[in-house]
């Protein structure tokens, strides 16, 4: 079941990665397929990673309010001038704790989804370049066969940069991942029943989860789209570094998608860089 959840999560994530070069107009929708892969830590601070290669459906929709593309699924709730409130989302894959040395014998981690809203302040935008500050607030929810449970709140204040030229597209961001004590408790607390010689009692606290730098590069060649992603996480300033479940001060997440578009809408819409 957990392997299936992981595959579904990757399929959903990779579906949202297509490259759109800066253009005056774009098709309302595009459909295609390809292959994607990624490597991401079991959880931030872990010494081991999830690694997957899977076939990847490709879908993009460029509606006036709702969008699904390389930046994820988004819906604008409110927009005025350089200020916008929109949908924001993140999450993490499920983990069988016996597959992780630090968590062996502990409860498994379920699929975590983080749907929420973000206040977005545009600092500068022209036809090819965007600078923006994002201030999201998201509830963290676990999804399993037992249902959906709320495990805390997260945020990721960040500076976001986007630039497109010809058939190339670059996206970069820098920010701080934050979580409350309930959210960090799910990943970093060690209860009495889980104590062993190399795993001491620990109660997680709220604060900084990690600092994240992100870079993605995308290229369109004919009907083919290529995308690569690198996330660098520094945990040296994390507020739960003392947890015995912390094994690394630096984590990396890597991903790629190669896809081909087979069909697209004849209706074209104007699109601003985002």
CSV table of C-alpha atoms in Angstrom, one decimal:
chain,number,residue,atom,x,y,z
A,1,UNK,CA,0.0,0.0,0.0
A,2,UNK,CA,2.8,2.5,0.9
A,3,UNK,CA,4.6,1.7,-2.4
A,4,UNK,CA,1.4,2.4,-4.3
A,5,UNK,CA,0.9,5.7,-2.4
A,6,UNK,CA,4.5,6.7,-3.2
A,7,UNK,CA,4.0,6.0,-6.9
A,8,UNK,CA,0.7,7.9,-6.9
A,9,UNK,CA,2.4,10.9,-5.2
A,10,UNK,CA,5.3,10.9,-7.7
A,11,UNK,CA,2.9,10.7,-10.6
A,12,UNK,CA,0.9,13.6,-9.3
A,13,UNK,CA,4.0,15.7,-8.6
A,14,UNK,CA,5.6,15.0,-12.0
A,15,UNK,CA,2.3,15.7,-13.8
A,16,UNK,CA,2.7,19.3,-12.7
A,17,UNK,CA,6.2,19.8,-14.0
A,18,UNK,CA,5.8,20.7,-17.7
A,19,UNK,CA,7.9,23.5,-19.1
A,20,UNK,CA,6.3,26.5,-20.7
A,21,UNK,CA,8.6,29.0,-22.4
A,22,UNK,CA,7.9,32.7,-22.1
A,23,UNK,CA,5.3,33.4,-24.8
A,24,UNK,CA,2.6,35.9,-25.6
A,25,UNK,CA,0.0,33.1,-25.8
A,26,UNK,CA,-0.1,29.5,-24.9
A,27,UNK,CA,-2.6,26.6,-25.4
A,28,UNK,CA,-5.4,26.5,-22.8
A,29,UNK,CA,-4.4,22.8,-22.1
A,30,UNK,CA,-1.8,20.3,-23.1
A,31,UNK,CA,-1.7,16.5,-22.7
A,32,UNK,CA,1.3,14.1,-23.0
A,33,UNK,CA,3.3,11.4,-21.3
A,34,UNK,CA,6.9,10.6,-20.4
A,35,UNK,CA,9.1,9.3,-17.6
A,36,UNK,CA,10.2,10.9,-14.3
A,37,UNK,CA,12.4,10.1,-11.4
A,38,UNK,CA,13.5,11.5,-8.1
A,39,UNK,CA,15.6,11.1,-5.0
A,40,UNK,CA,14.4,12.7,-1.8
A,41,UNK,CA,15.2,12.2,1.9
A,42,UNK,CA,12.9,10.0,4.0
A,43,UNK,CA,12.3,13.1,6.1
A,44,UNK,CA,14.5,16.2,6.6
A,45,UNK,CA,17.5,15.2,8.6
A,46,UNK,CA,17.4,11.5,7.5
A,47,UNK,CA,20.5,9.7,6.2
A,48,UNK,CA,18.4,7.6,3.7
A,49,UNK,CA,16.3,8.5,0.7
A,50,UNK,CA,13.3,7.5,-1.4
A,51,UNK,CA,14.3,6.8,-5.0
A,52,UNK,CA,11.8,6.1,-7.8
A,53,UNK,CA,11.6,6.0,-11.6
A,54,UNK,CA,8.1,6.0,-13.0
A,55,UNK,CA,6.1,6.6,-16.2
A,56,UNK,CA,4.7,10.2,-15.9
A,57,UNK,CA,1.5,11.6,-17.3
A,58,UNK,CA,1.8,15.2,-18.5
A,59,UNK,CA,-1.1,17.7,-18.0
A,60,UNK,CA,-1.3,21.4,-18.1
A,61,UNK,CA,-4.2,23.8,-17.8
A,62,UNK,CA,-3.9,27.6,-18.1
A,63,UNK,CA,-7.3,28.9,-17.0
A,64,UNK,CA,-7.9,32.5,-15.8
A,65,UNK,CA,-8.3,31.4,-12.1
A,66,UNK,CA,-7.2,27.7,-12.0
A,67,UNK,CA,-3.8,26.6,-13.3
A,68,UNK,CA,-2.0,23.2,-13.3
A,69,UNK,CA,1.6,23.4,-14.6
A,70,UNK,CA,5.3,23.2,-13.6
A,71,UNK,CA,4.6,25.2,-10.4
A,72,UNK,CA,1.8,22.8,-9.2
A,73,UNK,CA,-1.9,23.2,-9.0
A,74,UNK,CA,-2.9,26.7,-8.2
A,75,UNK,CA,-6.1,28.7,-7.8
A,76,UNK,CA,-6.1,32.5,-7.3
A,77,UNK,CA,-8.4,33.4,-4.4
A,78,UNK,CA,-7.8,37.2,-4.5
A,79,UNK,CA,-5.7,39.5,-6.6
A,80,UNK,CA,-5.2,43.2,-6.5
A,81,UNK,CA,-2.2,45.0,-8.0
A,82,UNK,CA,1.0,43.3,-6.9
A,83,UNK,CA,-0.7,41.4,-4.1
A,84,UNK,CA,-2.4,38.0,-4.5
A,85,UNK,CA,-3.7,35.2,-2.3
A,86,UNK,CA,-3.5,31.8,-3.9
A,87,UNK,CA,-3.4,28.1,-3.2
A,88,UNK,CA,-0.2,26.7,-1.8
A,89,UNK,CA,0.7,23.0,-1.4
A,90,UNK,CA,3.5,20.6,-0.3
A,91,UNK,CA,3.9,17.2,1.3
A,92,UNK,CA,6.1,14.2,2.0
A,93,UNK,CA,6.1,10.5,1.0
A,94,UNK,CA,5.1,7.7,3.4
A,95,UNK,CA,7.8,5.7,5.0
A,96,UNK,CA,8.0,2.2,6.4
A,97,UNK,CA,10.2,2.9,9.5
A,98,UNK,CA,11.9,-0.4,9.2
A,99,UNK,CA,13.5,0.9,6.0
A,100,UNK,CA,15.2,3.7,8.0
A,101,UNK,CA,18.0,3.0,10.4
A,102,UNK,CA,17.2,5.8,12.8
A,103,UNK,CA,13.5,5.0,13.0
A,104,UNK,CA,13.7,1.2,13.0
A,105,UNK,CA,10.9,-0.3,15.2
A,106,UNK,CA,9.0,3.0,15.4
A,107,UNK,CA,5.6,3.9,14.0
A,108,UNK,CA,5.6,4.3,10.2
A,109,UNK,CA,5.2,7.7,8.6
A,110,UNK,CA,2.0,8.2,6.5
A,111,UNK,CA,1.7,10.2,3.4
A,112,UNK,CA,1.7,13.9,4.4
A,113,UNK,CA,-0.1,16.5,2.4
A,114,UNK,CA,0.0,20.3,3.1
A,115,UNK,CA,-2.8,22.2,1.3
A,116,UNK,CA,-3.1,25.9,2.2
A,117,UNK,CA,-3.0,29.5,1.1
A,118,UNK,CA,-0.1,31.9,0.4
A,119,UNK,CA,0.1,35.7,0.3
A,120,UNK,CA,2.2,36.7,-2.7
A,121,UNK,CA,3.9,40.1,-3.1
A,122,UNK,CA,5.3,40.8,-6.6
A,123,UNK,CA,8.4,42.9,-6.4
A,124,UNK,CA,9.1,43.1,-10.1
A,125,UNK,CA,7.6,41.6,-13.2
A,126,UNK,CA,8.2,42.0,-16.9
A,127,UNK,CA,7.7,39.8,-20.0
A,128,UNK,CA,10.5,37.4,-19.0
A,129,UNK,CA,11.4,37.9,-15.4
A,130,UNK,CA,9.7,37.8,-12.0
A,131,UNK,CA,10.8,38.5,-8.4
A,132,UNK,CA,8.2,37.7,-5.7
A,133,UNK,CA,7.9,37.1,-2.0
A,134,UNK,CA,5.7,34.2,-0.9
A,135,UNK,CA,4.2,33.8,2.6
A,136,UNK,CA,2.3,30.5,2.8
A,137,UNK,CA,0.5,29.0,5.8
A,138,UNK,CA,-0.5,25.3,5.5
A,139,UNK,CA,-2.1,22.6,7.7
A,140,UNK,CA,-0.3,19.3,7.6
A,141,UNK,CA,-2.5,16.3,7.1
A,142,UNK,CA,-1.6,12.6,7.2
A,143,UNK,CA,-3.5,10.3,4.7
A,144,UNK,CA,-3.7,6.6,5.4
A,145,UNK,CA,-6.2,3.7,5.4
A,146,UNK,CA,-7.4,5.0,8.8
A,147,UNK,CA,-8.4,8.3,7.4
A,148,UNK,CA,-7.1,11.9,7.4
A,149,UNK,CA,-5.5,13.4,10.5
A,150,UNK,CA,-4.3,16.9,11.2
A,151,UNK,CA,-0.7,16.9,12.6
A,152,UNK,CA,0.2,20.6,12.8
A,153,UNK,CA,1.0,23.7,10.8
A,154,UNK,CA,3.8,24.6,8.4
A,155,UNK,CA,5.1,27.6,6.5
A,156,UNK,CA,7.7,28.4,3.9
A,157,UNK,CA,8.4,32.1,3.6
A,158,UNK,CA,10.6,32.5,0.5
A,159,UNK,CA,12.0,34.8,-2.2
A,160,UNK,CA,11.1,33.5,-5.6
A,161,UNK,CA,12.8,34.2,-9.0
A,162,UNK,CA,11.6,33.2,-12.4
A,163,UNK,CA,13.2,33.9,-15.8
A,164,UNK,CA,12.3,32.5,-19.3
A,165,UNK,CA,14.1,33.1,-22.6
A,166,UNK,CA,13.7,31.3,-25.9
A,167,UNK,CA,12.9,27.7,-25.1
A,168,UNK,CA,14.6,27.8,-21.7
A,169,UNK,CA,13.1,28.4,-18.2
A,170,UNK,CA,14.8,28.9,-14.9
A,171,UNK,CA,13.2,29.0,-11.5
A,172,UNK,CA,15.0,29.6,-8.1
A,173,UNK,CA,13.9,30.2,-4.6
A,174,UNK,CA,15.4,30.6,-1.1
A,175,UNK,CA,13.5,30.4,2.2
A,176,UNK,CA,13.0,28.9,5.6
A,177,UNK,CA,10.8,25.9,6.3
A,178,UNK,CA,8.9,26.4,9.6
A,179,UNK,CA,6.7,24.0,11.6
A,180,UNK,CA,4.9,24.1,14.9
A,181,UNK,CA,5.6,21.7,17.8
A,182,UNK,CA,2.8,19.3,16.7
A,183,UNK,CA,4.2,19.0,13.1
A,184,UNK,CA,7.8,18.4,14.3
A,185,UNK,CA,6.5,16.0,16.9
A,186,UNK,CA,5.3,13.7,14.1
A,187,UNK,CA,8.8,13.4,12.6
A,188,UNK,CA,11.3,14.0,15.4
A,189,UNK,CA,9.8,13.0,18.8
A,190,UNK,CA,11.1,9.8,20.5
A,191,UNK,CA,8.6,8.4,23.1
A,192,UNK,CA,9.5,6.2,26.0
A,193,UNK,CA,8.4,3.1,24.1
A,194,UNK,CA,10.8,3.8,21.3
A,195,UNK,CA,13.9,4.5,23.4
A,196,UNK,CA,16.9,2.2,22.9
A,197,UNK,CA,20.6,2.3,23.4
A,198,UNK,CA,21.2,4.6,20.3
A,199,UNK,CA,17.9,6.5,20.5
A,200,UNK,CA,17.2,8.6,23.6
A,201,UNK,CA,14.0,10.2,24.8
A,202,UNK,CA,13.2,13.4,22.9
A,203,UNK,CA,10.3,15.9,22.7
A,204,UNK,CA,10.2,18.0,19.5
A,205,UNK,CA,9.6,21.7,19.6
A,206,UNK,CA,8.3,24.2,17.1
A,207,UNK,CA,10.5,26.5,15.0
A,208,UNK,CA,12.8,26.1,12.0
A,209,UNK,CA,12.7,22.8,10.1
A,210,UNK,CA,15.4,23.7,7.6
A,211,UNK,CA,16.7,26.4,5.2
A,212,UNK,CA,15.9,25.5,1.5
A,213,UNK,CA,17.5,26.6,-1.7
A,214,UNK,CA,15.8,25.4,-4.9
A,215,UNK,CA,16.8,25.5,-8.6
A,216,UNK,CA,14.9,24.1,-11.6
A,217,UNK,CA,15.9,24.3,-15.2
A,218,UNK,CA,13.6,23.4,-18.1
A,219,UNK,CA,13.9,23.1,-21.9
A,220,UNK,CA,11.5,22.6,-24.7
A,221,UNK,CA,12.7,20.9,-27.9
A,222,UNK,CA,9.9,20.4,-30.4
A,223,UNK,CA,7.2,18.4,-28.7
A,224,UNK,CA,9.5,17.3,-26.0
A,225,UNK,CA,9.9,18.9,-22.5
A,226,UNK,CA,12.9,18.3,-20.2
A,227,UNK,CA,13.0,19.4,-16.6
A,228,UNK,CA,15.5,19.1,-13.8
A,229,UNK,CA,15.1,20.1,-10.1
A,230,UNK,CA,17.6,20.4,-7.2
A,231,UNK,CA,16.6,21.3,-3.7
A,232,UNK,CA,19.3,21.8,-1.1
A,233,UNK,CA,18.3,21.7,2.6
A,234,UNK,CA,20.6,23.0,5.3
A,235,UNK,CA,19.6,21.8,8.8
A,236,UNK,CA,22.4,23.4,10.8
A,237,UNK,CA,20.0,26.0,12.1
A,238,UNK,CA,17.1,23.5,12.7
A,239,UNK,CA,15.4,23.7,16.1
A,240,UNK,CA,15.2,19.9,16.4
A,241,UNK,CA,18.8,19.0,15.6
A,242,UNK,CA,19.1,17.4,19.0
A,243,UNK,CA,16.6,14.7,18.1
A,244,UNK,CA,18.3,11.3,17.8
A,245,UNK,CA,16.3,10.9,14.5
A,246,UNK,CA,18.5,13.6,13.0
A,247,UNK,CA,21.4,12.0,11.1
A,248,UNK,CA,22.4,14.6,8.5
A,249,UNK,CA,23.0,18.4,8.6
A,250,UNK,CA,22.5,18.6,4.8
A,251,UNK,CA,19.9,16.9,2.6
A,252,UNK,CA,19.4,17.0,-1.2
A,253,UNK,CA,16.3,16.3,-3.3
A,254,UNK,CA,16.8,15.7,-7.1
A,255,UNK,CA,14.2,15.1,-9.8
A,256,UNK,CA,13.8,15.0,-13.5
A,257,UNK,CA,11.0,14.7,-16.1
A,258,UNK,CA,11.2,13.9,-19.8
A,259,UNK,CA,7.8,14.1,-21.5
A,260,UNK,CA,6.3,14.5,-25.0
A,261,UNK,CA,3.1,16.4,-25.8
A,262,UNK,CA,0.6,14.5,-27.9
A,263,UNK,CA,-2.4,16.8,-27.9
A,264,UNK,CA,-3.1,20.5,-27.1
A,265,UNK,CA,-6.0,22.9,-27.2
A,266,UNK,CA,-6.5,25.1,-30.3
A,267,UNK,CA,-7.7,27.8,-28.0
A,268,UNK,CA,-4.9,30.0,-26.9
A,269,UNK,CA,-4.7,32.3,-23.8
A,270,UNK,CA,-2.4,35.0,-22.7
A,271,UNK,CA,-0.1,34.0,-19.9
A,272,UNK,CA,2.2,36.0,-17.7
A,273,UNK,CA,5.4,34.6,-16.2
A,274,UNK,CA,4.9,32.9,-12.8
